[in-house]
Each structure stands twice: as C-alpha cells, then as structure tokens.
Short mmCIF file of C-alpha atoms and ligand atoms in Angstrom, two decimals:
data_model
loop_
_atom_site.label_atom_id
_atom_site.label_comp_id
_atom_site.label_asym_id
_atom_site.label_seq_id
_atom_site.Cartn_x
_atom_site.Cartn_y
_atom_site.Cartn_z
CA UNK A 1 0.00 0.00 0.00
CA UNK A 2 3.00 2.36 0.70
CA UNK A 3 4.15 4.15 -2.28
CA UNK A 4 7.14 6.72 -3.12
CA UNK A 5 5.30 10.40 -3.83
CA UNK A 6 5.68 11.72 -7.43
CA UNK A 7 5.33 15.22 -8.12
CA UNK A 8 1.94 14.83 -10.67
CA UNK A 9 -0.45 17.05 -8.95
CA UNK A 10 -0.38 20.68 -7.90
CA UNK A 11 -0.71 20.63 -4.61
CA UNK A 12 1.53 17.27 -3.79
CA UNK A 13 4.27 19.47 -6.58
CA UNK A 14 3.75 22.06 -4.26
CA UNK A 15 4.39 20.22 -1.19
CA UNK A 16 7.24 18.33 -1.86
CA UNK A 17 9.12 21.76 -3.30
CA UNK A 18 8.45 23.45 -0.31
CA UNK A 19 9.76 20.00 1.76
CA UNK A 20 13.23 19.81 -0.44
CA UNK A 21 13.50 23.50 -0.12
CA UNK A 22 13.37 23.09 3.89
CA UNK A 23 15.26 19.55 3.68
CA UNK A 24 18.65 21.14 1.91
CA UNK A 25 18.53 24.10 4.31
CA UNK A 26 18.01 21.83 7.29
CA UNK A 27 20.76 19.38 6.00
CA UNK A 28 18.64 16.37 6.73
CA UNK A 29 20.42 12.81 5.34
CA UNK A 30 18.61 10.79 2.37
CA UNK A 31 16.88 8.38 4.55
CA UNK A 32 15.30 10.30 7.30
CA UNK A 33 14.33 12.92 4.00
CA UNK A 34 12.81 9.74 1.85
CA UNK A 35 11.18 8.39 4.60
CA UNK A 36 10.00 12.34 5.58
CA UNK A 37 8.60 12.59 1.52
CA UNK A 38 6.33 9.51 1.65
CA UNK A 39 3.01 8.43 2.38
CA UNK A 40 3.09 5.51 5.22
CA UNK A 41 -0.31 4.14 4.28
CA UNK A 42 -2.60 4.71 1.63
CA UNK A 43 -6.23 3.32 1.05
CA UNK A 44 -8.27 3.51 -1.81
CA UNK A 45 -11.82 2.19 -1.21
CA UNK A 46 -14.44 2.05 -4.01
CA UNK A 47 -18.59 1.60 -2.45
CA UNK A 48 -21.93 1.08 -3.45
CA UNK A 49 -24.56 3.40 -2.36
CA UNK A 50 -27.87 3.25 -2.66
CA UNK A 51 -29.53 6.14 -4.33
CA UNK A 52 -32.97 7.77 -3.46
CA UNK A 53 -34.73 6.87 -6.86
CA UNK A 54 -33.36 3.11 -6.02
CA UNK A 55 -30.27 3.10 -8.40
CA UNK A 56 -27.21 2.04 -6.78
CA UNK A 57 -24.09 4.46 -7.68
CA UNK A 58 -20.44 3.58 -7.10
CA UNK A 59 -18.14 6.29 -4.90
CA UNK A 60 -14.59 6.64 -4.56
CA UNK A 61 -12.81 7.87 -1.12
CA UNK A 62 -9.36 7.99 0.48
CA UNK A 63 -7.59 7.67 3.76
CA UNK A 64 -3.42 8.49 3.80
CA UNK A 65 -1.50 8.73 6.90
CA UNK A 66 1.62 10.57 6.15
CA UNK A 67 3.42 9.79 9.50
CA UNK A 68 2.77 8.43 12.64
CA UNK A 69 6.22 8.87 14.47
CA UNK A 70 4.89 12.47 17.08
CA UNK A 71 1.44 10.54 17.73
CA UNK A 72 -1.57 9.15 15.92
CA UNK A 73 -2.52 10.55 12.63
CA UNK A 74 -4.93 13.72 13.06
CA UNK A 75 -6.43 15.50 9.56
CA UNK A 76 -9.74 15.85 8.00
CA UNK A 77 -12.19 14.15 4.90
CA UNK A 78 -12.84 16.40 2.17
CA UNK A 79 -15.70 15.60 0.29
CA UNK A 80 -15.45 17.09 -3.33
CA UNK A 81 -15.97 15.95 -7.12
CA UNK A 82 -12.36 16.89 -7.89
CA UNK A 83 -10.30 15.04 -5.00
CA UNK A 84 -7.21 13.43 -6.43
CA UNK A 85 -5.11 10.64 -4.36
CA UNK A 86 -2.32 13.55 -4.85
CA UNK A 87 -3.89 15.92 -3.37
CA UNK A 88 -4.48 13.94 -0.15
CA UNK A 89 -1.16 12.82 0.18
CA UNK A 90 -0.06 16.50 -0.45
CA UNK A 91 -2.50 17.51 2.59
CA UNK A 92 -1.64 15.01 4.77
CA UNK A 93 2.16 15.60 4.56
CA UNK A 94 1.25 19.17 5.40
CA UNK A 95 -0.63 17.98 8.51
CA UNK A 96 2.50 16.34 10.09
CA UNK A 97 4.23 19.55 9.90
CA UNK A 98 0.89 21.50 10.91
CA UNK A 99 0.94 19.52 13.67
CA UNK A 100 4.65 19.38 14.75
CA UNK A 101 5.16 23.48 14.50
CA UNK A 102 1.87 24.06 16.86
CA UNK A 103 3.90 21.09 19.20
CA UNK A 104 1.11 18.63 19.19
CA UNK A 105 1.47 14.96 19.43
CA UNK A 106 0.09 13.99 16.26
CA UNK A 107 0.75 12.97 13.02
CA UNK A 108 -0.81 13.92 9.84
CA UNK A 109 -3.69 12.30 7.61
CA UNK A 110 -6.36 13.14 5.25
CA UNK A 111 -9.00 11.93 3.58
CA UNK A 112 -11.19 12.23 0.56
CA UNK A 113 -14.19 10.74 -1.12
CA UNK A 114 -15.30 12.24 -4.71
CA UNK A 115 -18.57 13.61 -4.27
CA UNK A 116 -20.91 16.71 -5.25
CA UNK A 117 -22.45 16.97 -2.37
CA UNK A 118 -24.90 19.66 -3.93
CA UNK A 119 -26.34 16.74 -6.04
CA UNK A 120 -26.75 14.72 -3.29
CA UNK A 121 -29.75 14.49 -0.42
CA UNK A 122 -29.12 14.71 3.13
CA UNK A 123 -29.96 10.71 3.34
CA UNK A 124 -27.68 10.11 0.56
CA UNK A 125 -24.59 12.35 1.85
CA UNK A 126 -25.57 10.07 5.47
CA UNK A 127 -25.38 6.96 3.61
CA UNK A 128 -22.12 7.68 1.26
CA UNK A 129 -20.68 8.78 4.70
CA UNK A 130 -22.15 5.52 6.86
CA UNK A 131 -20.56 3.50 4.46
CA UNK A 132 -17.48 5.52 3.41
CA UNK A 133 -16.67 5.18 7.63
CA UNK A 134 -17.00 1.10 7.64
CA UNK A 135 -14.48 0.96 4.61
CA UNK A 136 -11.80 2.76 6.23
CA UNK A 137 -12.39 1.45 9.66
CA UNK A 138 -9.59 -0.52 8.71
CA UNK A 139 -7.89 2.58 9.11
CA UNK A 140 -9.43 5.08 11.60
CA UNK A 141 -9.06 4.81 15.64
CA UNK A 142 -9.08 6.69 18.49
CA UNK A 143 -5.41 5.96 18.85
CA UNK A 144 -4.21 5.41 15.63
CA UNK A 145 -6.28 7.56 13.08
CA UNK A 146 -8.87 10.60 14.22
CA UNK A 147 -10.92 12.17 11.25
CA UNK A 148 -12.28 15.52 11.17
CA UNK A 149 -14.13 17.89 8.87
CA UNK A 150 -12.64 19.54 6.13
CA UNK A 151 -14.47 21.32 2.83
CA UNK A 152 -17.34 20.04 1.91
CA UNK A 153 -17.81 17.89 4.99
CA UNK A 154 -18.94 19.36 8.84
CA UNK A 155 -20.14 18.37 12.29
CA UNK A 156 -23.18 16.40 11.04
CA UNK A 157 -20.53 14.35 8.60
CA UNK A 158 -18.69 13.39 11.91
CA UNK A 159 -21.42 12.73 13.98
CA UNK A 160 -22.40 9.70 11.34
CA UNK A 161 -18.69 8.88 11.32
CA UNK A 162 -19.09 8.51 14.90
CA UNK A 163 -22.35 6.68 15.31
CA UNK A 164 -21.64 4.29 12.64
CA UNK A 165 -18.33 3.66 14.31
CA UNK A 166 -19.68 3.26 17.79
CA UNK A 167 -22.47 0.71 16.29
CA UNK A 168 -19.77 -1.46 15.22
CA UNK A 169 -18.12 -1.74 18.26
CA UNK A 170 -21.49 -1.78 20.53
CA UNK A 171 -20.27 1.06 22.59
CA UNK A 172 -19.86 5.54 22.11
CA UNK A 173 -16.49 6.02 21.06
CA UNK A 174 -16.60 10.22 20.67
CA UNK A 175 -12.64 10.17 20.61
CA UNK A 176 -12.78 8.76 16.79
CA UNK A 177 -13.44 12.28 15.42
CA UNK A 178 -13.32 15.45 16.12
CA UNK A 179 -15.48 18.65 14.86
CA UNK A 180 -18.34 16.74 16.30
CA UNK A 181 -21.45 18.66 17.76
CA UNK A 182 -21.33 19.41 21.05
CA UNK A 183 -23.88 17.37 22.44
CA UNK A 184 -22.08 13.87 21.31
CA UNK A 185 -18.99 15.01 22.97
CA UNK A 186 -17.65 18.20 20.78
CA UNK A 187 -16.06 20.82 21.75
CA UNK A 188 -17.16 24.33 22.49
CA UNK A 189 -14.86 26.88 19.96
CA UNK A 190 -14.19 23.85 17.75
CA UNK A 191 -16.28 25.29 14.80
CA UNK A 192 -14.85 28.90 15.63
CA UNK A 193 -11.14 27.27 16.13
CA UNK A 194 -9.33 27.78 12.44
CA UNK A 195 -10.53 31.33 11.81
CA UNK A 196 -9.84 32.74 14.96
CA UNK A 197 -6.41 31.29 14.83
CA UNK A 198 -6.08 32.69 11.23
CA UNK A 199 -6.93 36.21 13.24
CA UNK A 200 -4.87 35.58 16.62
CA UNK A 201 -1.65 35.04 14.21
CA UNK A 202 -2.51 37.98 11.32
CA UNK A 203 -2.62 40.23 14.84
CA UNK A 204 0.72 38.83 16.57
CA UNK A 205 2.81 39.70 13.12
CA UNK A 206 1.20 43.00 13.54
CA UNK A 207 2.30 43.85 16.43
CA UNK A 208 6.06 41.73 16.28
CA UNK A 209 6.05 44.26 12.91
CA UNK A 210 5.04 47.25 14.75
CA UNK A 211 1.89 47.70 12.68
CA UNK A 212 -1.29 49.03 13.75
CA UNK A 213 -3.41 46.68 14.08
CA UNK A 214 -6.54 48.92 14.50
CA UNK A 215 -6.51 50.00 10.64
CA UNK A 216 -6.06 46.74 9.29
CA UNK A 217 -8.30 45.89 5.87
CA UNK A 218 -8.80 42.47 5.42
CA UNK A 219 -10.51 40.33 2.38
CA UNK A 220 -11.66 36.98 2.85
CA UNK A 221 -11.93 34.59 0.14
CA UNK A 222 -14.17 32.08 0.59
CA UNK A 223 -16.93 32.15 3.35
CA UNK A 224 -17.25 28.42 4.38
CA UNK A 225 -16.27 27.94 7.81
CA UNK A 226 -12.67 28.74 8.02
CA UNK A 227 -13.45 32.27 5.78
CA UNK A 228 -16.79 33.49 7.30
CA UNK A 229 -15.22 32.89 11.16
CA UNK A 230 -11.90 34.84 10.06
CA UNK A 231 -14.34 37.16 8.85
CA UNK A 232 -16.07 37.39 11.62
CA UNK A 233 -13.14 37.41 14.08
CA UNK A 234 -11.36 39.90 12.08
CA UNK A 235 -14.71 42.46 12.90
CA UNK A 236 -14.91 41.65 16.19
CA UNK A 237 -11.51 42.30 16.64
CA UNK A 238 -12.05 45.89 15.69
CA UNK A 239 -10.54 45.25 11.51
CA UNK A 240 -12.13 46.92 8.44
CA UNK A 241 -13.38 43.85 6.43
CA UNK A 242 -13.67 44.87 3.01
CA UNK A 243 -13.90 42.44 0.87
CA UNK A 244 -15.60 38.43 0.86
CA UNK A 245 -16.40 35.59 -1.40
CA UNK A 246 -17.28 32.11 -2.08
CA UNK A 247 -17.40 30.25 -5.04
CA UNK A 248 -20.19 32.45 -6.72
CA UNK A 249 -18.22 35.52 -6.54
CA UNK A 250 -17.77 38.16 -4.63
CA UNK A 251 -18.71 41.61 -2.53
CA UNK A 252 -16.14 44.59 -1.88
CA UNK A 253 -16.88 47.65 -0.03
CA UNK A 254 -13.72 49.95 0.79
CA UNK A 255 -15.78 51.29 3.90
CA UNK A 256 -16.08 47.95 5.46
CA UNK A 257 -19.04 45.13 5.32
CA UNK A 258 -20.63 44.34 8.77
CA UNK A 259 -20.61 40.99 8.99
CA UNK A 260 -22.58 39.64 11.45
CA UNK A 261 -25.58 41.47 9.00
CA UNK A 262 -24.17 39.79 5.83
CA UNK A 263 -23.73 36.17 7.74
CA UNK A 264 -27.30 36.67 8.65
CA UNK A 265 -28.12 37.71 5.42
CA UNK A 266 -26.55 34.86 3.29
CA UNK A 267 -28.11 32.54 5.44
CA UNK A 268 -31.06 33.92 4.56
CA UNK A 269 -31.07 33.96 0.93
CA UNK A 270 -28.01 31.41 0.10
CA UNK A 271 -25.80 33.88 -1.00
CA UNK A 272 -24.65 37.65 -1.24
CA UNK A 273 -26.68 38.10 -4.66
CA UNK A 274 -29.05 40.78 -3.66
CA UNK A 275 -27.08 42.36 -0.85
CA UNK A 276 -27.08 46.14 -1.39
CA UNK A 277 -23.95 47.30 0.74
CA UNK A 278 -21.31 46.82 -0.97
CA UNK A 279 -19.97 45.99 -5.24
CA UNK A 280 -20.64 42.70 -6.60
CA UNK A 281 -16.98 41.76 -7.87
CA UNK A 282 -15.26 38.44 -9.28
CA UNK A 283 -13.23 35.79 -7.16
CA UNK A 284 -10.09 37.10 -9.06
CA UNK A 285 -11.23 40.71 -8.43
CA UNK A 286 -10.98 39.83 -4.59
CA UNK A 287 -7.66 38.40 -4.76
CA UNK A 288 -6.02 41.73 -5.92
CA UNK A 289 -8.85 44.30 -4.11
CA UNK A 290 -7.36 47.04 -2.27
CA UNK A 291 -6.88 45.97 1.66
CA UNK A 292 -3.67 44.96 3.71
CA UNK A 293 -4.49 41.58 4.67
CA UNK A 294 -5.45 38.83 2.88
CA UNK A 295 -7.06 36.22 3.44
CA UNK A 296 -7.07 33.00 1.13
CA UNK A 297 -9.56 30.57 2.78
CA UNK A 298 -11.17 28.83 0.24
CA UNK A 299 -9.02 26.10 -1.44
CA UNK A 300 -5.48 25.60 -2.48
CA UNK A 301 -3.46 26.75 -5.69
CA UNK A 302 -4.80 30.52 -5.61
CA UNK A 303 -2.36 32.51 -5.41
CA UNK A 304 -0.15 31.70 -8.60
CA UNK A 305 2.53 33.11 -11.35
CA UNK A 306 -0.80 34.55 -12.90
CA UNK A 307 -2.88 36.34 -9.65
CA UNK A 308 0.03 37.01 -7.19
CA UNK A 309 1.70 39.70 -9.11
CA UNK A 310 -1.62 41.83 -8.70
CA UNK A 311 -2.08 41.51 -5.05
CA UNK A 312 -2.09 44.47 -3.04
CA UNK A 313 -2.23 43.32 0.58
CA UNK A 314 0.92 43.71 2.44
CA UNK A 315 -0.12 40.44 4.28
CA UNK A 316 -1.56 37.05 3.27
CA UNK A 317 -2.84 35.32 6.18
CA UNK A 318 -3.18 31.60 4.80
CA UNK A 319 -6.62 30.20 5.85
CA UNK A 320 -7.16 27.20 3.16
CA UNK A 321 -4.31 24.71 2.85
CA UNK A 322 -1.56 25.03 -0.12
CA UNK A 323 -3.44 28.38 -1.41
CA UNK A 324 0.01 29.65 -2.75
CA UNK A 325 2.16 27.91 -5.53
CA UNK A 326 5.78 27.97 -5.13
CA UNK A 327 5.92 30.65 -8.30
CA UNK A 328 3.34 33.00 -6.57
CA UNK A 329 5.23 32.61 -3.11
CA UNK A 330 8.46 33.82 -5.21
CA UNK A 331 6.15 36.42 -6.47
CA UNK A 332 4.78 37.81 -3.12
CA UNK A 333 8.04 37.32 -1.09
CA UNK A 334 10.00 39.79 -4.37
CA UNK A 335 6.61 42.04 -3.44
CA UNK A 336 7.89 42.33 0.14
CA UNK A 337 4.15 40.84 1.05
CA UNK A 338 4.77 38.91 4.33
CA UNK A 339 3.39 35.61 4.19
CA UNK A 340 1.54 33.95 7.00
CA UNK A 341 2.09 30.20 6.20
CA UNK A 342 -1.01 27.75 6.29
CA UNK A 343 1.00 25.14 8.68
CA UNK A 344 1.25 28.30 10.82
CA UNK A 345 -1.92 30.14 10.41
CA UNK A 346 -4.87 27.74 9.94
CA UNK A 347 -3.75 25.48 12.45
CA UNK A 348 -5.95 26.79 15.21
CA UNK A 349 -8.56 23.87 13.76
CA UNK A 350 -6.18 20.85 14.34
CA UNK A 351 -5.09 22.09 18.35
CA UNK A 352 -8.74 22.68 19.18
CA UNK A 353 -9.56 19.00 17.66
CA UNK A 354 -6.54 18.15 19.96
CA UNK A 355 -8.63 19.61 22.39
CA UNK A 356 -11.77 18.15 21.85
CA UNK A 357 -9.86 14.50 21.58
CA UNK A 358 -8.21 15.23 24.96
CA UNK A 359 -11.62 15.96 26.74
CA UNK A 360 -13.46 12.98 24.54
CA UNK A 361 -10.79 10.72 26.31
CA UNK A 362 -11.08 11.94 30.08
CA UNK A 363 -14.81 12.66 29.53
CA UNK A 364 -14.10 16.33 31.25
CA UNK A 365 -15.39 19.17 29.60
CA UNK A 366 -13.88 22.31 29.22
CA UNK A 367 -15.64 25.83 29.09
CA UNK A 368 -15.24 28.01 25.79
CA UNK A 369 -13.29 30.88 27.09
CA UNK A 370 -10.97 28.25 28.91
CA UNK A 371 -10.05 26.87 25.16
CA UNK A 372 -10.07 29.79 23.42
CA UNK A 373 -7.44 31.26 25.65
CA UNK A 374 -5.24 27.88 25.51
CA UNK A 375 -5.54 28.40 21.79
CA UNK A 376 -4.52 31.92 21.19
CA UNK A 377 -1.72 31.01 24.33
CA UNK A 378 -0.49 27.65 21.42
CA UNK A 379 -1.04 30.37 18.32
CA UNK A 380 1.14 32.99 19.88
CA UNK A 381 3.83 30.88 21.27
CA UNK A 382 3.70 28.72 17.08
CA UNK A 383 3.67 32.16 15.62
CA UNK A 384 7.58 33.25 17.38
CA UNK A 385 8.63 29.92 16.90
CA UNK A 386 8.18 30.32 13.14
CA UNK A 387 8.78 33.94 13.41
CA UNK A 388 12.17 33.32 15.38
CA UNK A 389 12.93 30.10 13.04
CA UNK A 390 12.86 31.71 9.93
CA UNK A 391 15.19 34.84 11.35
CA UNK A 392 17.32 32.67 12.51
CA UNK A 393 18.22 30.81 9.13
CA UNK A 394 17.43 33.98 7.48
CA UNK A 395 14.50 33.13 5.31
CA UNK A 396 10.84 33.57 4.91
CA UNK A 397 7.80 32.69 7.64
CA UNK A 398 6.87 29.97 5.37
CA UNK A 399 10.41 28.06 4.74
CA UNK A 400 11.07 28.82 8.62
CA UNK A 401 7.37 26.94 9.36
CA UNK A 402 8.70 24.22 7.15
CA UNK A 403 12.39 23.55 8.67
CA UNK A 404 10.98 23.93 12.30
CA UNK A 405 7.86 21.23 11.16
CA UNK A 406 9.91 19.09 9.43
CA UNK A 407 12.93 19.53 12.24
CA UNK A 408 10.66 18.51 14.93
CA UNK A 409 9.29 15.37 13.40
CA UNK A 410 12.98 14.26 11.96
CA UNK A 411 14.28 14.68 15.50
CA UNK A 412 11.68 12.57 16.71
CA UNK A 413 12.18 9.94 14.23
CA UNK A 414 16.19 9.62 15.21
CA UNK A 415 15.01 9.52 18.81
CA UNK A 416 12.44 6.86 17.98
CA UNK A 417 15.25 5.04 16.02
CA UNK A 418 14.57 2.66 13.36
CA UNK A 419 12.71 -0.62 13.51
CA UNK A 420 13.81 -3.83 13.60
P1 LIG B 1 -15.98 24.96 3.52
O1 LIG B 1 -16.48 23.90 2.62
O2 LIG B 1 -16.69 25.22 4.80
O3 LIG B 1 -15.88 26.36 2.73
C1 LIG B 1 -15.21 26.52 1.52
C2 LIG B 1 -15.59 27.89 0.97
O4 LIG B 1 -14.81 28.15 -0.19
C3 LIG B 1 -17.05 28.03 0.53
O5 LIG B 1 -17.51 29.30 0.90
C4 LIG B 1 -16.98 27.95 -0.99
O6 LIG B 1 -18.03 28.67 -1.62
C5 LIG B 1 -15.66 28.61 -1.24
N1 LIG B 1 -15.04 28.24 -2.52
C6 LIG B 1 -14.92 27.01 -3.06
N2 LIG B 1 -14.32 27.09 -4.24
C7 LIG B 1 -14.02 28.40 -4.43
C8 LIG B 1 -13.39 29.12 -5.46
N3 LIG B 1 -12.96 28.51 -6.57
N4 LIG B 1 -13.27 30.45 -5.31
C9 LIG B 1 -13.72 31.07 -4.19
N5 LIG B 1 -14.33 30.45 -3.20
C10 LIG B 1 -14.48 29.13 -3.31
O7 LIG B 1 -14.43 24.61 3.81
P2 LIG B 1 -13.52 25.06 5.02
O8 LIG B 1 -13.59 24.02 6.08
O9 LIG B 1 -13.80 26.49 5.34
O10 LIG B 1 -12.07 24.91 4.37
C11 LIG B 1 -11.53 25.90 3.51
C12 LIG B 1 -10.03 25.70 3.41
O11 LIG B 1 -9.46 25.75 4.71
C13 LIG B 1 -9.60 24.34 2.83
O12 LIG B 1 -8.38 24.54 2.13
C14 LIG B 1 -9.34 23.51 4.08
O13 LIG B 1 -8.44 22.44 3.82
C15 LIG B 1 -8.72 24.56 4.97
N6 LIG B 1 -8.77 24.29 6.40
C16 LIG B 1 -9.95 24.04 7.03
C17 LIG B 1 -9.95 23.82 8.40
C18 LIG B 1 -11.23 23.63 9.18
O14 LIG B 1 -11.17 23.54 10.42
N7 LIG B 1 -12.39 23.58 8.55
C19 LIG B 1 -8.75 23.83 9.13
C20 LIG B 1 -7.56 24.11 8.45
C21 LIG B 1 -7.59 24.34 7.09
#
C-alpha cells in the first residue's frame, strides 16, 4: 500500500518543493528525508450506495497517513468531485508539519471521497458517509487515526462517522473524530477554532512588525467555515473587512461590510446576490482588491505566477491549505508581502480537535473561554517559533514553518530510532 510520492499534482508538486527546499537548508540525510517525503499508508476504497430513486451508484474515497512517528494521525475528509489521491497525500504531509510546529502529538492524515455533495440528499450524503466510515475502519481509531471535517464535509458528517463507528463496536467512542457537535462530545470553539487562529496570528505579526493593528483591511476569500469565522473574528476584533467571497463571486466595499448582517443575510437567501452594501466583484477581483491583509480561505493553488503579481495586501494570512504555488510565493516574497504560512496560520482547527480529543478521552469538559485562551496562548507561542525560526536561518515565515515542522518530526524519528 506504501508508495514513493511523485510530483503529478499541484498541490503534492507544491508540497514536496516546499519540503526539499526546507530539507537542503536543514541538511537532513537521504533516509530520514525519503522516509519524511512519503506516504506511510494509503487506502483507496471504491462503495456502493444506494440512491434515493433506487439506483445504486459507485463512490470513490481515500484515507493516507503521512506519519505516525509524534502521535496518531490527526487531519480531515474532504468531500469534493475533484479530490485526487495527490492531493491527499499532499494535505496530509502538510498535517505532520501543521501539527509538529503548533507542538502537538500527532501525526498527519487526510482523507477524501469524490462527491458533489450539492447533487446529493441529506440521506444520501448520510449513507455515502455511513458507508465511506465502515471501509476505512480498517484505518481510523481513536489511537491510531482521528478524522475531522474539512471542505465540503462538517459536524453532522462526523457525527455519522461517529455513530456508525460506535455501532460497530457496541459502545460511544466520541474520541474517533473530532469537529463533532457538542452534544455527542464536541467541543465548544471547535467550529470557531481555524478562523480565529487565522486572526490571533494575522494580529501577533502586527504587532512583532510594529503595525497598527486597528486599521487593518482584510478580504476573505471564501466564506465556508474557516473564511466566514476569520471574517467574523477579524470584525470583532475591531478590523475593516472589506472584501468576501465564495465560489459564486464576490462583494467589496472599501468602507467595510458588517458581517454579522451579511452572515445573517446569506443565510437567509443562500448567498450575497441581492445584498445592497457593498460591489458585486469576481473571485479574481478579490484576490487583488485594495486591503492589507489577505485572506485566502477557500481552497489551495490561488495565489499563482498569474494572480500574485496583482495583489495588493501587504499580508496574506493563509486560511485554506496550499493556497500559494511555489511561483506566486516567489512572487509575493520579491513584493515584500509577508506571508503567514497555512502550517502556521490555519492550524488553530487541528489544536482545538486536539482539544476536543483530549476531553473525549477523560470525559471532562472544558468551558469556551478556557479553550479559546489555551488556543490563542499555542497560536502565539507557534507564531515566534516560526517567526524566530525563519530569522534565525534567514529566510521567509513559510520556509522557517517548514524547517521547524519538518525539524521537529525528523528529530523525533532519530530519537524513535529505526525498527527492527
Ligand atoms: P468549507 O467547505 O466550509 O468552505 C469553503 C468555501 O470556499 C465556501 O464558501 C466555498 O463557496 C468557497 N469556494 C470554493 N471554491 C471556491 C473558489 N474557486 N473560489 C472562491 N471560493 C471558493 O471549507 P472550510 O472548512 O472552510 O475549508 C476551507 C479551506 O481551509 C480548505 O483549504 C481547508 O483544507 C482549509 N482548512 C480548514 C480547516 C477547518 O477547520 N475547517 C482547518 C484548516 C484548514
């Protein structure tokens, strides 16, 4: 099942050139690196499903664990018509070092099942999920493996995850996923978690830069959970938000959107067609809008040789994973634009899930302003490690992020030695 990574896709290309950029400057040898670039397991699973009118359809999914040598394997399921095998290696490699520069004891994993979920009803998203869960219970444990949401997938994916789970072993296990609702053993902040560490890190580099915080602009792209909650935080924390999307397109108002009134609005009508305050404007429009932060938090390969000469932000605050392409990190970094990396910035999600798992296995509960503070306490500290990495080998935030990741978990493998 284990098998050597090959650049073919964007986002595993873009992966493994930001790993051998990070590997030569950390002067790691060829067999910690090789075993660093690949995939430990990888499962394909193909299912039947039966459909509403009666027809029974075939689905594809995926479950990789990248490495297991800081802890079990910790990363989401994306559900999505275009999920490639390379893509969820290339996101579960980035989980390991997600999860090694926030200094949690897991390693990374992702999965993936190719789906539209907007052609699909509620009992047939439940039943590609019931079943999806039994074929990589091979896989998935509360010590080995822990799921949690990712795009197209949310709390109600993981609380079938978790039932069908428990059913097969005749007893509630809420430790085998996380981003759960909070009745079946969630955690409070979980859903909040990823955007308001996307906002707790875009305001520590404001102030380690010695800029004012108060007159920040930000633009969100995307408004799915990690986008509208940066959104939101972003308001809350006092920040001009001038600019959002999703996949439709997009709304820009240089005097600032409030937010809370457009959340409440889209989820209203579906979307911000029809919402007065503010210019209707494209996804690429909102990519090189006038603001000083942005935010990418839709999906990866945005930010490219073709968009990321025209951005104008001084700061991109990475909310989706891999949304910049080697070529438009070149780009951006020539630009002076100081790059917040994803393993950095949008791993508030994974240390709350650490959370949630932690309370899941002592069955103690923890209140929401208790876990929010641990998490901007983890977000802070991650944020100077990087910060202090990258000065240190005189580089940018994102190969810093990188060499301390990858560091962390290639010191633990030499400590952990080699088996037999
Ligand atoms: P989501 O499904 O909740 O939202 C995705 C959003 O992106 C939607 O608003 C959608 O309309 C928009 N979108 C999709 N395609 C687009 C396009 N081409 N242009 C503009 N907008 C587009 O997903 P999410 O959980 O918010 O995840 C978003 C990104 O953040 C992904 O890269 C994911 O891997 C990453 N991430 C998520 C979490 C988490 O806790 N959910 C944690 C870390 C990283």
């Amino acid at each position: 099942m284990t098998q050597n990574l090959s650049v073919g896709d964007s986002a595993l290309a873009t992966a493994l050139s930001q790993f051998d950029r990070a590997v030569h400057m950390l002067g790691i040898n060829g067999g910690t690196a090789a075993m660093l670039r690949t995939c430990k397991r990888e499962l394909t699973v193909n299912f039947p499903v039966r459909m509403d009118d009666g027809s029974v359809k075939v689905f594809t999914g995926y479950r990789i664990h990248h490495s297991t040598v800081r802890g079990p394997c910790k990363g989401g399921i994306r559900y999505s018509p275009h999920v490639t095998l390379d893509e969820v290696r290339a996101l579960a490699m980035w989980m390991t070092w997600k999860c090694a520069v926030v200094n949690i004891p897991y390693g990374g994993a992702k999965g993936g099942v190719l789906v539209d979920t907007k052609k699909h009803s509620l009992r047939e998203l439940e039943g590609i999920t019931r079943r999806y869960a039994t074929e990589i219970s091979l896989f998935i444990d509360p010590s080995g493996d822990i799921p949690a949401p990712d795009m197209g997938t949310n709390a109600q994916t993981m609380a079938w995850i978790m039932d069908t789970y428990s059913m097969h072993r005749g007893y509630s296990v809420p430790a085998i996923v996380t981003g759960k609702p909070i009745n079946i053993g969630g955690s409070a902040g979980r859903h909040e978690a990823t955007g308001r560490g996307v906002m707790f890190t875009v305001r520590e580099a404001y102030k380690t830069l010695n800029w004012d915080f108060s007159k920040a602009r930000v633009a969100v792209q995307g408004f799915g959970n990690v986008g509208s909650i940066s959104a939101q935080t972003a308001y809350e924390m006092g920040c001009s938000v001038v600019g959002v999307s999703d996949i439709e397109g997009g709304l820009y108002n240089s005097d600032g959107i409030d937010i809370p009134e457009l959340i409440a609005y889209r989820r209203q009508h579906g979307s911000f067609k029809g919402y007065s305050k503010g210019k209707f404007i494209t996804n690429d429009e909102l990519l090189s809008c006038d603001c000083d932060v942005l935010v990418p938090a839709a999906m990866e390969n945005q930010l490219t040789q073709h968009t990321a000469g025209s951005v104008k932000a001084r700061m991109v605050a990475e909310g989706a994973n891999g949304p910049t392409t080697p070529e438009g990190d070149e780009i951006l970094n020539a630009k002076g634009v100081i790059v917040l990396p994803d393993i950095l910035c949008n791993a508030g999600g994974v240390v709350t899930s650490y959370f949630e798992w932690v309370q899941d296995l002592q069955q103690l509960f923890w209140e929401e302003d208790d876990i929010t503070k641990r998490l901007e306490r983890i977000m802070i500290r991650s944020f100077h490690d990087v910060y202090d990495k990258s000065k240190a080998l005189n580089t940018d935030l994102r190969t810093g992020a990188q060499c301390l990741g990858i560091g962390r978990v290639a010191e633990s493998h030499i400590t952990r030695g080699l088996y037999p």
